[in-house]
Amino acid sequence: MSNTNYSFFQNVETSFDKAAKFTKWDKGLLEQIKACNSIYSMRFPVRMDDGRIEVIEAYRVQHSQHKTPCKGGIRFSDEVNQDEVMALASLMTYKCAIVNVPFGGGKGGIKINPRNYSVYELEKITRRYTSELVKKNFIGPGIDVPAPDYGTGEREMAWIVDTYASLKPGEIDAAGCVTGKPVTQGGVRGRKEATGLGVFYGIREVCNMPAVMEKLGLSVGIAGKKVVVQGLGNVGYHSAKFFREGGAIVVAIAEYEGAVFNAEGINEEALFQHRKATGSILNFPGAINLAKTGDALELECDILVPAALENVINKDNVPKVKAKIIAEAANGPLTPDADEILTAKNVLIVPDMYLNAGGVTVSYFEWLKNLSHVRYGRMEKRFTENMNAHILGQMENLTGKKVTDSERNFILHGADEVDLVHSGLEESMISATREIMDIWHANPEIPDMRTAAYVNAINKVATSYAELGIFP
Ligand code: NAD
């Protein structure tokens, strides 16, 4: 981002234009969709622990209000600038449209390296940022709902909701002003694993499509597929876990200190514990160390899951990548040239814009929970369990046979909050995958799945604008 000639926002516009050619919308409407509707660039003073006053640079961008509220994370990073926040806000519009989350795109950023500040200073910065947003009507459950992003987490979201609620006394839906909150502060269960689980659901759906698998020379289904995961952080860990539980073989995992390989499969939790105990994933029992961490990206495998950083597959290593499917769990793991080369080689690239949308999908469920003021499952769990017990009792009486204890527990179980959140996420990822594939296969001119995803997003946002009508 230090390169002043590079514009992330222009990059997004280029991908948009590439896809817009495959739609029939009025040029003016397409221009409106691309534009960022509201940009709030702010500076505010905060007194630091040593008595000094520091001027903080921060942003909130609302890309589109075709659906409200706007939705998107808040990033704390040295690299934050207006162009980056605009690009990320527009990507949120398209991501929400693809997974049928009824929000417009938004994004926020504070230009700080959180490691250079004390917890008390971070709290003051976050609370002041929130009150600036309140003053300009840039936050609220019906206006704009932030979430965690790079450098922020549950703690910052708890500060935001507390500041908002204290400035808006009596606002009954105040908890819905931000998502990614701790469960004790109105958060929802199932948020932590949401992105990795969404990656798994999306790829499983792709692997269940016979025509797609045939084109790649792969068998249908996840079972037995060889998977390589880069990054053992939140997204990588959970992706590896759900692929393993789904019957795939996670043959290698890479972290920044190195990579480990075992053809029989690696258990991510055991590796995580090994790393915690030894400080490194290397020398994991049963696995071999790879010479360089980047070597993992070049292994023979069916599915490669980059879940760490952007631009990890680029023109230097792309000739050596052997995966048949690349699951973009991270944001922007492929450079545009690497993307083109792999697409030409018939590698299926499942794009980040929809594949890692599990987080925002579950954020939507959190917001709905906040507006309804009731935990998911509270109303129906006992009813379902009583009904299931009754049905099972009748079946056992009629047949004179008993099911096993483990079957009994499975059949009787009524849905908890986490069950419903996972179920809603599964439905969202399956529908989104099918919609994109249908668009791609209906038009042979569309070159890749990423363009098909953009076409889907553009069609939905444009339809929504068309339905709203353009005011004179
Ligand atoms: P994280 O910080 O929890 O994990 C990233 C991991 O990658 C860390 O363990 C880090 O040590 C490792 N890593 C760093 N450099 C590496 C290298 N060169 N090789 C191998 N591993 C390396 O972050 P996360 O939340 O898991 O996010 C990962 C990616 O997914 C990011 O691109 C993020 O933008 C994207 N994403 C995250 C979410 C979410 O809900 N967390 C949602 C959408 C997209």
Coordinates of C-alpha atoms and ligand atoms in Angstrom, one line a residue:
M1 CA 0.0 0.0 0.0
S2 CA 3.1 2.2 0.3
N3 CA 3.2 2.4 -3.5
T4 CA 1.3 5.6 -4.2
N5 CA 0.5 4.5 -7.8
Y6 CA -1.4 1.5 -6.6
S7 CA -5.1 1.9 -5.9
F8 CA -6.9 -1.0 -4.2
F9 CA -10.2 0.7 -5.0
Q10 CA -9.4 1.0 -8.7
N11 CA -8.5 -2.8 -8.7
V12 CA -11.9 -3.6 -7.3
E13 CA -13.4 -1.3 -10.0
T14 CA -11.5 -3.2 -12.7
S15 CA -12.9 -6.6 -11.5
F16 CA -16.3 -5.0 -11.4
D17 CA -16.0 -3.7 -15.0
K18 CA -14.8 -7.1 -16.2
A19 CA -18.0 -8.7 -14.8
A20 CA -20.4 -5.8 -15.7
K21 CA -19.9 -6.6 -19.4
F22 CA -21.9 -9.8 -18.7
T23 CA -24.9 -7.9 -17.4
K24 CA -27.5 -5.8 -19.1
W25 CA -27.7 -2.9 -16.7
D26 CA -27.8 0.8 -17.6
K27 CA -24.2 2.3 -17.6
G28 CA -25.4 5.0 -15.1
L29 CA -26.8 2.5 -12.7
L30 CA -23.5 0.5 -12.8
E31 CA -21.6 3.8 -12.1
Q32 CA -23.9 4.4 -9.1
I33 CA -23.3 0.8 -7.8
K34 CA -19.5 1.2 -8.0
A35 CA -19.4 4.6 -6.2
C36 CA -18.9 5.0 -2.5
N37 CA -22.0 6.8 -1.3
S38 CA -20.6 8.4 2.0
I39 CA -17.1 8.8 3.1
Y40 CA -16.3 10.1 6.6
S41 CA -12.7 11.0 7.1
M42 CA -12.0 12.2 10.6
R43 CA -9.2 13.4 12.9
F44 CA -9.6 13.5 16.7
P45 CA -7.3 14.2 19.6
V46 CA -6.6 11.6 22.3
R47 CA -4.5 12.1 25.4
M48 CA -2.0 9.3 25.8
D49 CA -0.8 7.8 29.0
D50 CA 2.3 10.0 29.1
G51 CA 0.2 13.2 28.9
R52 CA 0.9 13.8 25.2
I53 CA -2.0 14.6 22.8
E54 CA -2.0 12.5 19.7
V55 CA -4.2 13.3 16.6
I56 CA -5.8 10.1 15.3
E57 CA -6.6 9.6 11.6
A58 CA -9.7 7.4 11.0
Y59 CA -12.4 6.6 8.5
R60 CA -15.8 5.1 8.0
V61 CA -17.0 4.5 4.5
Q62 CA -20.6 3.5 3.5
H63 CA -20.3 2.1 0.0
S64 CA -24.0 1.4 -0.6
Q65 CA -27.4 1.9 1.0
H66 CA -29.3 -0.2 -1.5
K67 CA -30.0 -2.2 1.7
T68 CA -29.6 -0.9 5.2
P69 CA -27.9 -1.0 7.5
C70 CA -24.4 -0.9 6.0
K71 CA -22.1 -3.5 7.4
G72 CA -18.4 -4.0 7.6
G73 CA -15.5 -4.4 10.0
I74 CA -13.2 -1.8 11.6
R75 CA -9.5 -2.3 11.0
F76 CA -6.7 -1.0 13.3
S77 CA -3.5 -0.9 11.2
D78 CA -0.6 1.4 10.2
E79 CA -1.6 0.8 6.6
V80 CA -5.1 2.3 6.8
N81 CA -5.9 4.9 4.2
Q82 CA -9.0 6.2 2.5
D83 CA -8.5 4.2 -0.7
E84 CA -8.2 0.9 1.2
V85 CA -11.3 1.6 3.3
M86 CA -13.2 2.5 0.1
A87 CA -12.1 -0.8 -1.6
L88 CA -13.0 -2.9 1.4
A89 CA -16.4 -1.2 1.9
S90 CA -17.3 -1.9 -1.8
L91 CA -16.2 -5.5 -1.5
M92 CA -18.6 -5.8 1.5
T93 CA -21.5 -4.7 -0.7
Y94 CA -20.8 -7.5 -3.2
K95 CA -20.0 -10.1 -0.5
C96 CA -23.3 -9.4 1.3
A97 CA -25.3 -9.5 -1.9
I98 CA -23.7 -12.9 -2.9
V99 CA -24.6 -14.6 0.4
N100 CA -28.0 -12.9 0.6
V101 CA -27.3 -10.9 3.7
P102 CA -29.6 -7.9 3.4
F103 CA -27.0 -5.2 4.1
G104 CA -25.1 -2.5 2.2
G105 CA -21.3 -2.5 2.4
G106 CA -19.3 -0.5 4.9
K107 CA -15.9 -0.4 6.4
G108 CA -13.9 1.5 9.0
G109 CA -10.3 2.0 9.8
I110 CA -8.1 3.7 12.4
K111 CA -4.6 4.4 11.3
I112 CA -2.7 3.0 14.3
N113 CA -0.6 0.0 15.1
P114 CA -2.5 -1.4 18.2
R115 CA 0.8 -2.9 19.5
N116 CA 2.1 0.6 20.1
Y117 CA -0.7 1.5 22.5
S118 CA -1.7 0.5 26.0
V119 CA -5.1 -1.1 26.5
Y120 CA -6.3 2.1 28.2
E121 CA -5.2 4.2 25.2
L122 CA -6.9 1.7 22.8
E123 CA -10.1 1.9 24.8
K124 CA -10.0 5.8 24.6
I125 CA -9.3 5.7 20.9
T126 CA -12.2 3.2 20.2
R127 CA -14.7 5.0 22.4
R128 CA -13.8 8.4 20.9
Y129 CA -14.1 6.9 17.3
T130 CA -17.5 5.6 18.3
S131 CA -18.8 8.9 19.6
E132 CA -17.6 10.6 16.4
L133 CA -19.6 8.1 14.4
V134 CA -22.7 8.8 16.7
K135 CA -22.3 12.5 16.2
K136 CA -22.4 12.2 12.4
N137 CA -25.1 9.5 12.4
F138 CA -22.7 6.9 11.0
I139 CA -23.5 4.1 13.4
G140 CA -26.7 2.4 14.6
P141 CA -28.6 -0.8 14.2
G142 CA -30.6 0.6 11.3
I143 CA -27.8 2.8 9.8
D144 CA -24.3 1.2 9.9
V145 CA -23.2 -1.8 11.9
P146 CA -19.4 -2.3 12.3
A147 CA -17.7 -5.6 13.2
P148 CA -14.2 -6.9 14.0
D149 CA -11.5 -6.9 11.3
Y150 CA -7.7 -6.9 11.3
G151 CA -6.4 -5.7 14.7
T152 CA -9.8 -5.6 16.4
G153 CA -11.8 -8.3 18.2
E154 CA -14.5 -8.9 20.8
R155 CA -13.0 -6.4 23.3
E156 CA -13.2 -3.5 20.9
M157 CA -16.8 -4.4 19.9
A158 CA -17.7 -4.4 23.6
W159 CA -16.3 -0.9 24.0
I160 CA -18.2 0.2 20.9
V161 CA -21.6 -1.1 22.1
D162 CA -21.1 0.3 25.6
T163 CA -20.2 3.8 24.2
Y164 CA -23.2 3.7 21.7
A165 CA -25.7 2.6 24.4
S166 CA -24.6 5.3 26.8
L167 CA -25.0 8.0 24.2
K168 CA -28.4 6.7 23.1
P169 CA -30.2 6.0 26.4
G170 CA -33.4 4.1 26.0
E171 CA -32.6 2.9 22.5
I172 CA -34.0 -0.6 22.8
D173 CA -32.0 -2.1 19.9
A174 CA -28.7 -0.6 20.9
A175 CA -27.0 -4.0 21.1
G176 CA -27.5 -4.3 17.3
C177 CA -25.2 -1.3 16.6
V178 CA -22.1 -3.6 16.2
T179 CA -21.5 -7.4 15.8
G180 CA -18.7 -9.7 16.9
K181 CA -19.5 -8.9 20.5
P182 CA -18.7 -11.3 23.4
V183 CA -21.6 -13.7 24.0
T184 CA -22.1 -12.0 27.4
Q185 CA -22.6 -8.6 25.6
G186 CA -25.1 -9.8 23.0
G187 CA -22.8 -11.8 20.8
V188 CA -23.9 -15.1 19.2
R189 CA -22.5 -18.6 19.6
G190 CA -20.8 -20.0 16.5
R191 CA -19.1 -16.7 15.4
K192 CA -15.5 -17.8 16.1
E193 CA -15.5 -20.8 13.7
A194 CA -17.9 -19.2 11.2
T195 CA -15.4 -18.3 8.4
G196 CA -13.5 -21.6 8.4
L197 CA -16.8 -23.5 8.5
G198 CA -18.2 -21.4 5.7
V199 CA -15.0 -22.2 3.6
F200 CA -15.7 -25.9 4.2
Y201 CA -19.4 -25.7 3.3
G202 CA -18.6 -23.8 0.1
I203 CA -15.9 -26.2 -1.0
R204 CA -17.9 -29.3 -0.1
E205 CA -20.8 -28.0 -2.3
V206 CA -18.4 -27.5 -5.2
C207 CA -17.0 -31.0 -4.7
N208 CA -20.5 -32.4 -4.7
M209 CA -21.1 -31.1 -8.3
P210 CA -20.3 -34.0 -10.7
A211 CA -19.8 -31.9 -13.8
V212 CA -17.3 -29.6 -12.0
M213 CA -15.4 -32.5 -10.6
E214 CA -15.3 -34.3 -13.9
K215 CA -13.7 -31.2 -15.6
L216 CA -11.0 -31.2 -12.9
G217 CA -10.5 -34.9 -13.1
L218 CA -11.5 -35.4 -9.5
S219 CA -14.0 -37.8 -7.9
V220 CA -17.2 -36.4 -6.4
G221 CA -17.3 -35.6 -2.7
I222 CA -14.9 -34.3 0.0
A223 CA -14.0 -37.8 1.4
G224 CA -10.3 -38.7 0.7
K225 CA -9.4 -35.4 -0.9
K226 CA -5.9 -34.2 -0.1
V227 CA -5.9 -30.7 1.4
V228 CA -3.1 -28.3 2.2
V229 CA -3.8 -25.4 4.6
Q230 CA -1.6 -22.3 4.9
G231 CA -2.0 -20.5 8.3
L232 CA -3.1 -22.1 11.6
G233 CA -4.9 -18.9 12.8
N234 CA -8.6 -18.6 13.2
V235 CA -9.6 -19.3 9.6
G236 CA -6.9 -21.9 8.8
Y237 CA -7.4 -23.8 12.0
H238 CA -11.2 -24.1 11.6
S239 CA -10.9 -24.9 7.9
A240 CA -8.5 -27.7 8.6
K241 CA -10.8 -29.0 11.4
F242 CA -13.9 -29.1 9.3
F243 CA -12.1 -30.6 6.3
R244 CA -10.7 -33.4 8.5
E245 CA -14.0 -34.0 10.2
G246 CA -15.7 -34.1 6.7
G247 CA -13.4 -37.0 5.7
A248 CA -10.7 -35.1 3.8
I249 CA -7.0 -35.7 4.5
V250 CA -5.1 -32.6 5.6
V251 CA -1.7 -33.6 4.4
A252 CA 0.2 -30.4 5.2
I253 CA -0.2 -27.2 7.3
A254 CA 2.1 -24.2 6.9
E255 CA 2.8 -21.4 9.4
Y256 CA 5.3 -18.5 9.1
E257 CA 8.0 -20.5 10.9
G258 CA 7.7 -23.6 8.6
A259 CA 5.5 -26.3 7.2
V260 CA 4.8 -30.0 8.1
F261 CA 3.7 -32.8 5.9
N262 CA 2.2 -36.2 6.6
A263 CA 0.6 -38.2 3.8
E264 CA -1.7 -40.0 6.4
G265 CA -3.1 -36.7 7.6
I266 CA -2.4 -34.1 10.3
N267 CA -4.7 -33.4 13.3
E268 CA -4.9 -29.6 13.5
E269 CA -5.7 -29.6 17.2
A270 CA -2.7 -31.8 18.1
L271 CA -0.5 -29.6 15.9
F272 CA -1.9 -26.4 17.6
Q273 CA -1.1 -27.9 21.1
H274 CA 2.4 -29.0 19.8
R275 CA 3.0 -25.4 18.7
K276 CA 1.8 -24.0 22.0
A277 CA 4.1 -26.3 23.9
T278 CA 7.2 -25.9 21.7
G279 CA 6.7 -22.5 20.1
S280 CA 6.7 -24.0 16.5
I281 CA 4.7 -26.4 14.3
L282 CA 8.0 -28.0 13.2
N283 CA 9.1 -31.4 14.5
F284 CA 5.5 -32.6 14.9
P285 CA 5.4 -36.3 15.7
G286 CA 4.7 -38.4 12.6
A287 CA 5.2 -35.5 10.2
I288 CA 8.2 -34.3 8.2
N289 CA 9.4 -30.7 8.1
L290 CA 9.4 -29.0 4.7
A291 CA 12.5 -27.0 3.9
K292 CA 10.7 -23.7 3.4
T293 CA 7.2 -22.8 4.5
G294 CA 6.3 -21.7 1.0
D295 CA 7.0 -25.2 -0.2
A296 CA 3.6 -26.3 1.2
L297 CA 1.9 -24.2 -1.6
E298 CA 3.7 -26.3 -4.2
L299 CA 2.7 -29.7 -2.9
E300 CA 0.7 -32.3 -4.9
C301 CA -2.9 -31.9 -3.5
D302 CA -6.5 -31.6 -4.5
I303 CA -7.4 -28.5 -2.5
L304 CA -5.1 -25.7 -1.4
V305 CA -6.5 -23.4 1.3
P306 CA -4.5 -20.2 1.7
A307 CA -5.7 -18.9 5.0
A308 CA -3.0 -16.4 6.0
L309 CA -2.1 -13.4 4.0
E310 CA -2.7 -11.7 0.6
N311 CA -0.5 -12.2 -2.5
V312 CA 1.0 -15.5 -1.3
I313 CA 0.5 -17.1 -4.8
N314 CA 2.2 -14.8 -7.3
K315 CA 4.2 -14.9 -10.6
D316 CA 7.2 -16.4 -8.8
N317 CA 5.7 -19.5 -7.4
V318 CA 2.6 -20.0 -9.6
P319 CA 4.3 -22.3 -12.1
K320 CA 4.9 -24.8 -9.3
V321 CA 1.4 -24.8 -7.8
K322 CA -0.1 -28.3 -8.4
A323 CA -3.5 -28.0 -6.6
K324 CA -6.7 -28.6 -8.7
I325 CA -8.8 -26.3 -6.5
I326 CA -7.8 -23.2 -4.7
A327 CA -10.1 -22.2 -1.8
E328 CA -9.5 -18.5 -1.2
A329 CA -10.1 -18.5 2.6
A330 CA -7.8 -15.4 3.0
N331 CA -8.6 -12.1 1.3
G332 CA -6.7 -11.7 -1.9
P333 CA -4.2 -14.7 -1.6
L334 CA -3.6 -14.7 -5.4
T335 CA -2.1 -11.8 -7.4
P336 CA -4.1 -11.0 -10.6
D337 CA -1.4 -12.5 -12.9
A338 CA -1.3 -15.7 -10.8
D339 CA -5.1 -15.9 -11.0
E340 CA -5.0 -15.7 -14.8
I341 CA -2.2 -18.3 -15.2
L342 CA -4.0 -20.8 -12.9
T343 CA -7.4 -20.2 -14.6
A344 CA -5.8 -20.9 -18.0
K345 CA -4.4 -24.2 -16.5
N346 CA -8.0 -25.3 -15.6
V347 CA -7.4 -24.8 -11.9
L348 CA -10.7 -23.9 -10.1
I349 CA -10.3 -20.8 -8.0
V350 CA -13.1 -20.5 -5.6
P351 CA -13.1 -16.7 -4.9
D352 CA -12.6 -15.1 -1.5
M353 CA -15.5 -12.6 -1.9
Y354 CA -18.0 -15.3 -1.3
L355 CA -16.0 -18.2 0.2
N356 CA -14.9 -16.3 3.3
A357 CA -18.3 -14.7 3.8
G358 CA -19.1 -17.0 6.8
G359 CA -18.1 -14.2 9.3
V360 CA -20.5 -11.6 7.9
T361 CA -23.3 -14.2 7.5
V362 CA -23.1 -15.1 11.2
S363 CA -22.8 -11.4 12.0
Y364 CA -26.2 -11.0 10.3
F365 CA -27.6 -13.8 12.6
E366 CA -26.1 -11.9 15.6
W367 CA -27.8 -8.7 14.5
L368 CA -31.2 -10.5 14.1
K369 CA -30.7 -12.0 17.6
N370 CA -30.1 -8.5 19.0
L371 CA -33.2 -7.1 17.3
S372 CA -35.4 -10.0 18.5
H373 CA -34.0 -9.8 22.0
V374 CA -34.1 -13.6 22.4
R375 CA -31.4 -16.3 22.2
Y376 CA -31.8 -18.7 19.2
G377 CA -33.4 -22.0 20.3
R378 CA -34.9 -20.6 23.5
M379 CA -38.5 -21.0 22.3
E380 CA -38.4 -24.3 20.5
K381 CA -35.6 -26.4 22.0
R382 CA -37.7 -28.1 24.8
F383 CA -40.7 -28.5 22.6
T384 CA -38.7 -30.3 19.9
E385 CA -37.0 -32.6 22.5
N386 CA -40.4 -33.5 24.1
M387 CA -41.9 -34.1 20.7
N388 CA -38.9 -36.3 19.6
A389 CA -39.1 -38.3 22.8
H390 CA -42.8 -38.9 22.2
I391 CA -42.3 -40.0 18.6
L392 CA -39.4 -42.3 19.5
G393 CA -41.4 -43.8 22.4
Q394 CA -44.3 -44.6 20.0
M395 CA -41.9 -46.2 17.5
E396 CA -40.2 -48.3 20.2
N397 CA -43.6 -49.4 21.4
L398 CA -44.9 -50.3 18.0
T399 CA -41.7 -52.2 16.9
G400 CA -40.8 -53.7 20.3
K401 CA -37.2 -52.6 19.7
K402 CA -35.0 -50.0 21.4
V403 CA -32.5 -47.7 19.7
T404 CA -28.9 -47.4 21.1
D405 CA -28.2 -44.7 23.7
S406 CA -26.1 -42.7 21.2
E407 CA -28.9 -42.8 18.6
R408 CA -31.4 -41.8 21.3
N409 CA -29.3 -38.7 22.3
F410 CA -29.0 -37.7 18.6
I411 CA -32.7 -38.1 17.8
L412 CA -33.9 -36.3 21.0
H413 CA -31.6 -33.4 20.7
G414 CA -33.4 -30.0 20.2
A415 CA -31.5 -27.2 18.5
D416 CA -29.2 -25.0 20.6
E417 CA -28.1 -21.6 19.4
V418 CA -24.9 -22.9 17.9
D419 CA -26.8 -25.7 15.9
L420 CA -29.1 -23.1 14.4
V421 CA -26.3 -20.7 13.5
H422 CA -24.3 -23.5 11.8
S423 CA -27.5 -24.6 10.0
G424 CA -28.1 -21.0 8.7
L425 CA -24.5 -20.7 7.6
E426 CA -24.7 -24.1 5.8
E427 CA -27.8 -23.0 3.9
S428 CA -26.3 -19.6 3.0
M429 CA -23.0 -21.1 1.6
I430 CA -24.8 -23.9 -0.3
S431 CA -27.2 -21.4 -2.0
A432 CA -24.5 -18.9 -2.8
T433 CA -22.3 -21.6 -4.4
R434 CA -25.2 -22.9 -6.5
E435 CA -26.2 -19.4 -7.6
I436 CA -22.7 -18.5 -8.7
M437 CA -22.2 -21.9 -10.5
D438 CA -25.5 -21.5 -12.3
I439 CA -24.6 -18.1 -13.6
W440 CA -21.1 -19.3 -14.7
H441 CA -22.5 -22.4 -16.5
A442 CA -25.3 -20.4 -18.2
N443 CA -22.8 -18.2 -20.0
P444 CA -19.7 -19.9 -21.5
E445 CA -18.2 -16.4 -22.1
I446 CA -17.7 -15.9 -18.3
P447 CA -14.1 -16.8 -17.8
D448 CA -14.0 -17.8 -14.2
M449 CA -15.9 -18.3 -10.9
R450 CA -14.7 -14.9 -9.5
T451 CA -16.3 -13.0 -12.5
A452 CA -19.4 -15.1 -12.1
A453 CA -19.6 -14.1 -8.4
Y454 CA -19.3 -10.4 -9.4
V455 CA -22.0 -10.9 -12.0
N456 CA -24.3 -12.3 -9.3
A457 CA -23.5 -9.4 -6.9
I458 CA -24.1 -6.8 -9.6
N459 CA -27.4 -8.3 -10.7
K460 CA -28.7 -8.4 -7.1
V461 CA -27.6 -4.9 -6.2
A462 CA -28.9 -3.5 -9.5
T463 CA -32.2 -5.2 -9.0
S464 CA -32.5 -3.8 -5.6
Y465 CA -31.7 -0.2 -6.9
A466 CA -34.2 -0.7 -9.7
E467 CA -36.9 -1.8 -7.2
L468 CA -36.2 1.2 -5.0
G469 CA -36.5 3.5 -8.0
I470 CA -34.1 6.3 -8.7
F471 CA -35.3 9.5 -7.2
P472 CA -35.6 12.6 -9.5
Ligands
NAD1 P1 -5.1 -15.0 12.1 O1 -4.2 -13.9 12.4 O2 -5.9 -15.6 13.2 O3 -4.3 -16.1 11.3 C1 -3.4 -15.9 10.3 C2 -2.3 -17.0 10.5 O4 -1.4 -17.0 9.4 C3 -1.4 -16.7 11.8 O5 -1.4 -17.9 12.6 C4 -0.1 -16.4 11.2 O6 1.0 -16.8 12.0 C5 -0.1 -17.2 9.9 N1 0.9 -16.7 8.9 C6 1.4 -15.5 8.8 N2 2.3 -15.5 7.8 C7 2.4 -16.7 7.3 C8 3.1 -17.3 6.2 N3 4.0 -16.6 5.5 N4 2.9 -18.6 6.0 C9 2.0 -19.4 6.7 N5 1.3 -18.8 7.7 C10 1.4 -17.5 8.0 O7 -6.1 -14.4 11.0 P2 -7.5 -15.0 10.4 O8 -8.6 -14.3 11.1 O9 -7.4 -16.5 10.4 O10 -7.5 -14.4 8.9 C11 -6.7 -15.1 7.9 C12 -7.2 -14.5 6.5 O11 -8.6 -14.7 6.4 C13 -7.0 -13.0 6.4 O12 -6.7 -12.8 5.0 C14 -8.3 -12.4 6.7 O13 -8.5 -11.2 6.1 C15 -9.2 -13.5 6.1 N6 -10.6 -13.5 6.7 C16 -10.8 -13.7 8.0 C17 -12.1 -13.7 8.5 C18 -12.4 -14.0 9.9 O14 -13.6 -14.1 10.3 N7 -11.4 -14.1 10.8 C19 -13.2 -13.4 7.6 C20 -12.9 -13.2 6.3 C21 -11.6 -13.2 5.8

